[in-house]
Coordinates of C-alpha atoms in Angstrom, one line a residue:
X1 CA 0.0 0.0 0.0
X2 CA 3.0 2.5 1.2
X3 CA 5.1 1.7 -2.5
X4 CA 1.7 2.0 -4.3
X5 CA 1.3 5.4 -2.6
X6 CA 4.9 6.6 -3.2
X7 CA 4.2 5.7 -6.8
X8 CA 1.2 7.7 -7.3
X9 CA 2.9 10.8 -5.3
X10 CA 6.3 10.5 -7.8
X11 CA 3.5 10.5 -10.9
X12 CA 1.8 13.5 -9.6
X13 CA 5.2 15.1 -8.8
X14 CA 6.1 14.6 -12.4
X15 CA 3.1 16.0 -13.9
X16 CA 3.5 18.7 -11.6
X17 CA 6.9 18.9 -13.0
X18 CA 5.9 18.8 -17.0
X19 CA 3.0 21.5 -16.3
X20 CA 5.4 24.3 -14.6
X21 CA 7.7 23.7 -17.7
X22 CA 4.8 23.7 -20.4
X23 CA 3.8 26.8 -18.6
X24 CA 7.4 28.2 -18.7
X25 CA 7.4 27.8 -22.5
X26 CA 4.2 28.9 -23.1
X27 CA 5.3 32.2 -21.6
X28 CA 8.3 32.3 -23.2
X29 CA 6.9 32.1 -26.4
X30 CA 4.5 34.5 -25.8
X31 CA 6.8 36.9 -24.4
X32 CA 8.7 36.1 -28.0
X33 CA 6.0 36.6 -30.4
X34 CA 4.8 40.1 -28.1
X35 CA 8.3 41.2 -28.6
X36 CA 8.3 40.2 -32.4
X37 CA 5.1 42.0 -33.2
X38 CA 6.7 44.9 -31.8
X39 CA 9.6 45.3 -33.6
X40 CA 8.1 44.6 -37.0
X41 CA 5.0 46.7 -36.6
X42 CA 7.6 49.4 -35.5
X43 CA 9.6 48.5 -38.9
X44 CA 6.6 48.9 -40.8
X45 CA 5.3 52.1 -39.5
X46 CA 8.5 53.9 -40.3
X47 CA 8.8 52.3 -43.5
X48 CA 5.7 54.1 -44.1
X49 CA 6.4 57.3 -42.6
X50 CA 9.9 57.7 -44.1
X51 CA 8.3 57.4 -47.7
X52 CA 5.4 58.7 -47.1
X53 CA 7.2 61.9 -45.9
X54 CA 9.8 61.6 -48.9
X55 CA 6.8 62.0 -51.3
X56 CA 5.1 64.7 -49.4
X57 CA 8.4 66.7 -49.4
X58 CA 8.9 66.1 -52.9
X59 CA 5.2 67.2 -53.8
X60 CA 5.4 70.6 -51.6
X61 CA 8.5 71.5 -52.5
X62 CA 8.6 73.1 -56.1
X63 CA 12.9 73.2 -56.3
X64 CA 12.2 69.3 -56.4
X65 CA 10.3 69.0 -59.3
X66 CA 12.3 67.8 -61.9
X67 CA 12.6 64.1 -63.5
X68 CA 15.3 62.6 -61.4
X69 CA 13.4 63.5 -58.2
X70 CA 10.3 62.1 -60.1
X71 CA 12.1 58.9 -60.3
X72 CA 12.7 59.3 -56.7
X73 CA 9.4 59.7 -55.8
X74 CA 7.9 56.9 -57.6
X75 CA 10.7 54.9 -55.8
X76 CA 9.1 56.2 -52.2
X77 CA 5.7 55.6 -54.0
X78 CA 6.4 51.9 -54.6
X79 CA 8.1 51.1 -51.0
X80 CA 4.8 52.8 -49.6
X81 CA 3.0 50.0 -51.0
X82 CA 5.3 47.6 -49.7
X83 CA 4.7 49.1 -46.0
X84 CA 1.0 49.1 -47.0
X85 CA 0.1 46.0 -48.6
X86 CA 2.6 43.6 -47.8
X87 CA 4.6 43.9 -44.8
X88 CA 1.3 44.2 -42.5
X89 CA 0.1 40.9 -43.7
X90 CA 3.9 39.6 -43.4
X91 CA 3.6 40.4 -39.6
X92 CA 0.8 38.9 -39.1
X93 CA 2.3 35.6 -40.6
X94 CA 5.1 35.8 -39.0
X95 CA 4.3 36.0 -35.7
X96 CA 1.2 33.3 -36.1
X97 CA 3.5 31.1 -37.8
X98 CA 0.2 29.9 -39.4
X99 CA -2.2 31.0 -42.6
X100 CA -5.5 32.2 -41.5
X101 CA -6.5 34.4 -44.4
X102 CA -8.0 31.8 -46.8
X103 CA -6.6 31.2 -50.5
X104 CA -8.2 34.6 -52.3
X105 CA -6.0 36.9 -50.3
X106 CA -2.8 34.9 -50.2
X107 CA -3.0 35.4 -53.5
X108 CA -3.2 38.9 -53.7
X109 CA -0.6 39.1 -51.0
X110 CA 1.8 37.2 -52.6
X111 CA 0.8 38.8 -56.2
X112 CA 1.2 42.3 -54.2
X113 CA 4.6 41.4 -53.1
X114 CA 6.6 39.4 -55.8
X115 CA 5.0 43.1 -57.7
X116 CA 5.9 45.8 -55.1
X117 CA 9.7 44.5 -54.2
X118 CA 10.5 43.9 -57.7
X119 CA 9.5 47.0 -58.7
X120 CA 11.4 48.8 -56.5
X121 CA 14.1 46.9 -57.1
X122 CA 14.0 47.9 -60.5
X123 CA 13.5 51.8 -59.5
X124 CA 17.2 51.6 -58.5
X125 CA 18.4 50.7 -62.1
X126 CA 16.2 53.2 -63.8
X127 CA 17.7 55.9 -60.7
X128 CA 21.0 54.8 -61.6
X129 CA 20.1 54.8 -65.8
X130 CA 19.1 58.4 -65.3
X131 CA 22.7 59.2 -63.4
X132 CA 24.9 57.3 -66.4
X133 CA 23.0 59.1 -69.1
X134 CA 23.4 62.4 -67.1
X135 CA 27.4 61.7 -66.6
X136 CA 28.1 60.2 -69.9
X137 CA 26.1 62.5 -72.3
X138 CA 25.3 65.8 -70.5
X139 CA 24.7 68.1 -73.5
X140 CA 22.1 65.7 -75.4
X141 CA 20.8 63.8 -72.1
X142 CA 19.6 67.0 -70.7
X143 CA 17.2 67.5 -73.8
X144 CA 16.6 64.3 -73.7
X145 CA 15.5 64.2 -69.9
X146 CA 11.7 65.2 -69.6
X147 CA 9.2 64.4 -67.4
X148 CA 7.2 62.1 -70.3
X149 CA 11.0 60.3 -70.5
X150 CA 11.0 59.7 -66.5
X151 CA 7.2 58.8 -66.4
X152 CA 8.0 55.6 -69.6
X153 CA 10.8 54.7 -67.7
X154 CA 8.4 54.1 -64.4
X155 CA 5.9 52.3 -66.6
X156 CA 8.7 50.0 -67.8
X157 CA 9.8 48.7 -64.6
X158 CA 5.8 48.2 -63.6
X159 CA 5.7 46.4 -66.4
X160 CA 8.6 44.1 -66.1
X161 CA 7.6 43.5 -62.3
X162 CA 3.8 42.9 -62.8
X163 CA 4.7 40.4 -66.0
X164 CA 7.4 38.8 -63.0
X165 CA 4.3 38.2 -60.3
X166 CA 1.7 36.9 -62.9
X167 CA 2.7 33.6 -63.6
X168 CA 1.8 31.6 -60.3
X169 CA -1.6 32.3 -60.6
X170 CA -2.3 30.1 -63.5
X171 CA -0.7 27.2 -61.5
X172 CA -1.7 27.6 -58.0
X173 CA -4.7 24.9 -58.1
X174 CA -5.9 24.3 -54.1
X175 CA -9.2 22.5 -53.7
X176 CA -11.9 24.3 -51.9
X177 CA -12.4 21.7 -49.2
X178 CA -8.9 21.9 -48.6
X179 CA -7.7 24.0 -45.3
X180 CA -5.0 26.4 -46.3
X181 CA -2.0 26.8 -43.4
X182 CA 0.9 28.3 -45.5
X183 CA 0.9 30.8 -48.1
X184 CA 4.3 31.0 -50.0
X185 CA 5.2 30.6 -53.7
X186 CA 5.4 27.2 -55.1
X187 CA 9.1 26.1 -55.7
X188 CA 8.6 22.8 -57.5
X189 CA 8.5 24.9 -60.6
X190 CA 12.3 25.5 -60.7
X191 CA 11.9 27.3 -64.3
X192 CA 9.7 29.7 -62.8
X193 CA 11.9 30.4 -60.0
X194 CA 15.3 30.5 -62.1
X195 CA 13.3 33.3 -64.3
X196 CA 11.8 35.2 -61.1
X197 CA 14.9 35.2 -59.6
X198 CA 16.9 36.3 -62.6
X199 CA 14.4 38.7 -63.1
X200 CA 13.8 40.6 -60.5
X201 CA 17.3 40.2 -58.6
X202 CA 20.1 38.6 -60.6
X203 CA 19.9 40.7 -63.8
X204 CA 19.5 44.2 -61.8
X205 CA 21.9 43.6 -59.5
X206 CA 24.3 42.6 -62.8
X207 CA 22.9 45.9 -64.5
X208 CA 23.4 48.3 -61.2
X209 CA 27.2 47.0 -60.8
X210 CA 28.0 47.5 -64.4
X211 CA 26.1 51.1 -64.3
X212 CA 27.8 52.2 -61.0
X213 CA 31.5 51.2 -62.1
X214 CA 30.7 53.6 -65.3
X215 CA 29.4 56.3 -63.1
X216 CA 31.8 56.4 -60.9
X217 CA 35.1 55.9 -63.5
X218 CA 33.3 58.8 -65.1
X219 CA 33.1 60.9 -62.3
X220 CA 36.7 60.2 -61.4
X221 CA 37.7 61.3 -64.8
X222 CA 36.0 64.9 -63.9
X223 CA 37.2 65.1 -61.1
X224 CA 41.1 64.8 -61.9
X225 CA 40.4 66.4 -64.9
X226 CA 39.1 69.5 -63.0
X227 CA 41.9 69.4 -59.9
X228 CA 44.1 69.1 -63.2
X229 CA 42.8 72.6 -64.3
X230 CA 42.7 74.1 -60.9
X231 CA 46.6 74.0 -61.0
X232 CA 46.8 76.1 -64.1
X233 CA 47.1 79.7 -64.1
X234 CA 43.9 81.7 -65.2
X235 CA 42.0 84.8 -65.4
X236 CA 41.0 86.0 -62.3
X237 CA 37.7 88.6 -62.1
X238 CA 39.1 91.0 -59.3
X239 CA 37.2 93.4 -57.7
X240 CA 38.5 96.3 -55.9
X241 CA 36.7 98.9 -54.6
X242 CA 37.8 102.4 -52.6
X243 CA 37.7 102.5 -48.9
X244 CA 35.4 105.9 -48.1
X245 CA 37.5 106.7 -45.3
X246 CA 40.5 106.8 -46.7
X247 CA 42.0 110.4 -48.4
X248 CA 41.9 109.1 -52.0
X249 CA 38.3 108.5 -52.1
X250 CA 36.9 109.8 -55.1
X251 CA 34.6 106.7 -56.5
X252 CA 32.8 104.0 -54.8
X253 CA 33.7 100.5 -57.0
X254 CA 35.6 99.9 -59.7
X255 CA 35.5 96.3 -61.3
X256 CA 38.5 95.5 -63.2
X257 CA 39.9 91.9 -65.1
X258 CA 43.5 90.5 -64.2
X259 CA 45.8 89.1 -65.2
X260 CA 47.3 86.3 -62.5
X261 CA 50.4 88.7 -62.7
X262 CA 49.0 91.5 -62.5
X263 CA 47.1 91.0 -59.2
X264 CA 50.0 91.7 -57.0
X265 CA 50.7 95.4 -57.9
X266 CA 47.3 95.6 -55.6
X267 CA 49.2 95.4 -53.3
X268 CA 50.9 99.1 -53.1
X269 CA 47.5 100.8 -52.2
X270 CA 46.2 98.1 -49.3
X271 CA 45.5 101.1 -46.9
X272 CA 43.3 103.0 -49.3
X273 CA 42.2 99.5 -51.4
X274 CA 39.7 96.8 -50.3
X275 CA 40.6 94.2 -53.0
X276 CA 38.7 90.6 -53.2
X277 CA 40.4 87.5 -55.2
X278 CA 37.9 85.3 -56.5
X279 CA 38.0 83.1 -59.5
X280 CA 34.5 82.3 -60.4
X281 CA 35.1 79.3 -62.6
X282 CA 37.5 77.5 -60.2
X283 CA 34.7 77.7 -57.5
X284 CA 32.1 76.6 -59.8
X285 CA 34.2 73.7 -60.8
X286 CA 35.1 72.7 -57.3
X287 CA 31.2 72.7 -56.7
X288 CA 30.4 70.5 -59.2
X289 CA 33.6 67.8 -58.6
X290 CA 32.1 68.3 -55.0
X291 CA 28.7 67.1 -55.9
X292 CA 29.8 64.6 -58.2
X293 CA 31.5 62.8 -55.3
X294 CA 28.6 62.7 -52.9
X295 CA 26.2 61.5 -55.8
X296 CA 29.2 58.5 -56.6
X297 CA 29.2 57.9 -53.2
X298 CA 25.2 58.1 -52.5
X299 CA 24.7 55.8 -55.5
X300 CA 27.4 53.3 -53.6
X301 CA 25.7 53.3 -50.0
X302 CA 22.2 52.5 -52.2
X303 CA 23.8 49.9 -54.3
X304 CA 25.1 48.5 -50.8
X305 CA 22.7 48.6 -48.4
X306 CA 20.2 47.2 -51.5
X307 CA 23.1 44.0 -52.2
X308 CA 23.0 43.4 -48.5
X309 CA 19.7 43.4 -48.0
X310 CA 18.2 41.4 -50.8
X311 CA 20.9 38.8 -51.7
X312 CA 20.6 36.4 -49.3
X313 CA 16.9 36.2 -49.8
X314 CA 17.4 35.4 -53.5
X315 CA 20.1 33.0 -52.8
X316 CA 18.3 31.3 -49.8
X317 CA 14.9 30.8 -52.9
X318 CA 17.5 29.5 -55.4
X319 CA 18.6 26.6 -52.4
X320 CA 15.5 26.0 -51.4
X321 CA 13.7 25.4 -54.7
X322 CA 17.1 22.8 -55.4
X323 CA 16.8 21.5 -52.0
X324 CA 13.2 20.6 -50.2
X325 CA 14.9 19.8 -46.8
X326 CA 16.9 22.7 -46.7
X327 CA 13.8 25.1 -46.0
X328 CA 13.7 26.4 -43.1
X329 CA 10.6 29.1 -42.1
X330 CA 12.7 30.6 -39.6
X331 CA 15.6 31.5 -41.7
X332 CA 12.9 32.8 -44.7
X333 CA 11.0 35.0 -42.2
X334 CA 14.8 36.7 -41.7
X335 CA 16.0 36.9 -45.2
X336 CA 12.2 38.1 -46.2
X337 CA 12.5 41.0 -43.8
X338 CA 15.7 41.9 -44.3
X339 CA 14.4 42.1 -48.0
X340 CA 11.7 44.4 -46.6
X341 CA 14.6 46.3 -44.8
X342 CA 15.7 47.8 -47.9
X343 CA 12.1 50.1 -48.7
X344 CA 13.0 51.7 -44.8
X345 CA 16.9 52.6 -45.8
X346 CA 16.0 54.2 -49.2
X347 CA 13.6 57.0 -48.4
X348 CA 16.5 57.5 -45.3
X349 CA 20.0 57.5 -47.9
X350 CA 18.1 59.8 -50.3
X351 CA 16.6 62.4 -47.7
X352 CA 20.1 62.4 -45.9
X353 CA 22.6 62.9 -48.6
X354 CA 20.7 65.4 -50.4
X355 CA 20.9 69.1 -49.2
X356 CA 17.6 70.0 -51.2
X357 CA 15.3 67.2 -49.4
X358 CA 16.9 68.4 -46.1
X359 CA 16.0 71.8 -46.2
X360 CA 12.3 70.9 -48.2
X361 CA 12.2 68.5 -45.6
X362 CA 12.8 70.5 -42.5
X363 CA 10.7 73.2 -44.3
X364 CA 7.9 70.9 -44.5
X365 CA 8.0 69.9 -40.9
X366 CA 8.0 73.3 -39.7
X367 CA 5.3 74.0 -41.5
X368 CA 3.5 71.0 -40.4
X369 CA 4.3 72.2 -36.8
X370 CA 3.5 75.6 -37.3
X371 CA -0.2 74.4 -38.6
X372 CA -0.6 72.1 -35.4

């Protein structure tokens, strides 16, 4: 009777046991998906405030409008839609671990974002188009570059995207009856996926490298070209004008030219002659190397932060759809949002390197706070 009662009291203390830890987990996990909910609602809502205030800055600021900002606004305009209509949903998956949305909207979601990340993917090859044609053939490019150009351009990468994100619908077949738990693209068709891939990574990233190594042995050519000139001796426009306390006034200004020699004899009036030095064309050039090297060097943090971002999705689908065991929901839940990671750092590079978004920018929110 005793043993049979220590038996039953050892059961009971292992149950006891195995509850407390269920419990433990359960709270753990909860704890885990409360803090993951967090952090990619958090993602999401600044993904959409960051382009959403890009485009707004863009809109009310009338400096901005020209066609290489509109190409930067349609970029923000695409990675809106990505903070709208995919990366909510995303979220949601993610942290349920489990489909709960029924077959007509993982469709759309997954038609909305196979369309919304490949086109702006394809946004920075038709930013960094726009910048090669600029660099490489000023004089005829800036004919050439209108707002009707810019606008075909946009429609081209829509185009290419939407033609990318059409094919699985005429092969996802799922019986009514059927109960759907998972919502992801079907990798058994390996042709498909080479071609998506290729598509909407591969050949971009190719075309972006190739673009950007132009760009920026172009702009290096300026650049020594115009330190090159800066050496060399040139007019200089001086102006010099009488100081109205001193006993030789007799005019106010005088504006005379140079000669780089003939600036020193100056130099015998300096208490009766304010004189200013300034070569004109020497500071406009030093302006323009200036800018050419922030714009090389923008275009590199975007290439970048895009490569890092987005590569090892593409590599992780090309595995998989090679490899069934290798999947792992975990790991594509990381590489997806680090793919998602890229429509937050865009509207953030562009706003930051550029003085003219900064100051339409700050403009714009004092304005907003003014209103308030």
């Amino acid at each position: 009777m005793e043993t049979e009662m220590e038996n039953a009291s050892d059961l009971w203390n292992i149950s006891s046991t195995n509850f407390s830890l269920q419990r433990n987990d359960s709270s753990s996990n909860l704890a885990l998906q409360s803090g993951l909910a967090v952090t990619l609602t958090l993602i999401t809502l600044a993904t959409t405030l960051s382009n959403a205030f890009v485009i707004a800055t863009i809109y009310q600021s009338r400096k901005l409008h020209t066609p290489a900002n509109v190409l930067i606004a349609s970029l923000a305009v695409t990675d809106l839609l990505v903070s709208i209509l995919v990366m909510p949903i995303s979220a949601l998956y993610t942290v349920s671990a489990s489909w709960t949305l029924g077959q007509a909207v993982c469709d759309i979601w997954l038609s909305s974002d196979i369309t919304c990340c490949t086109a702006s993917i394809l946004h920075l090859c038709v930013i960094a188009l726009d910048r090669y044609w600029a660099i490489t053939d000023a004089v005829d490019y800036s004919k050439k570059r209108t707002m009707g150009r810019a606008a075909g351009m946009i429609a081209t990468a829509w185009v290419i995207a939407i033609s990318i994100s059409l094919p699985p619908f005429f092969w996802r077949q799922v019986k009514v009856e059927e109960e759907v738990t998972s919502c992801n693209v079907n990798t058994d068709h390996i042709f498909y996926t080479v071609y998506s891939t290729f598509g909407a990574f591969y050949i971009p990233t190719l075309l972006l490298i190739a673009l950007y190594g132009r760009i920026y042995v172009e702009a290096r050519k300026r650049i020594l070209k115009q330190s090159s000139n800066n050496k060399k001796p040139g007019k200089r426009l001086t102006s010099a004008h009488l100081i109205t306390d001193s006993p030789g006034s007799v005019a106010s200004s005088t504006s005379l030219n140079y000669g780089t020699n003939d600036a020193s004899s100056c130099d015998t009036s300096v208490s009766q002659v304010k004189v200013t030095v300034s070569d004109a064309l020497l500071e406009k050039k030093r302006i323009s190397a200036a800018r050419e090297r922030k714009a090389t060097k923008t275009l590199g943090i975007i290439l970048g932060a895009y490569i890092v971002c987005w590569l090892p999705f593409f590599i992780y689908t090309l595995v998989v759809s090679a490899c069934d065991s290798c999947f792992h929901p975990g790991l594509f839940d990381i590489f997806t949002w680090l793919g998602y990671l890229n429509s937050l750092i865009n509207p953030i590079i562009y706003t930051m390197s550029n003085e003219d978004f900064k100051r339409a920018f700050h403009k714009l929110i004092r304005f907003r706070c003014c209103r308030a």
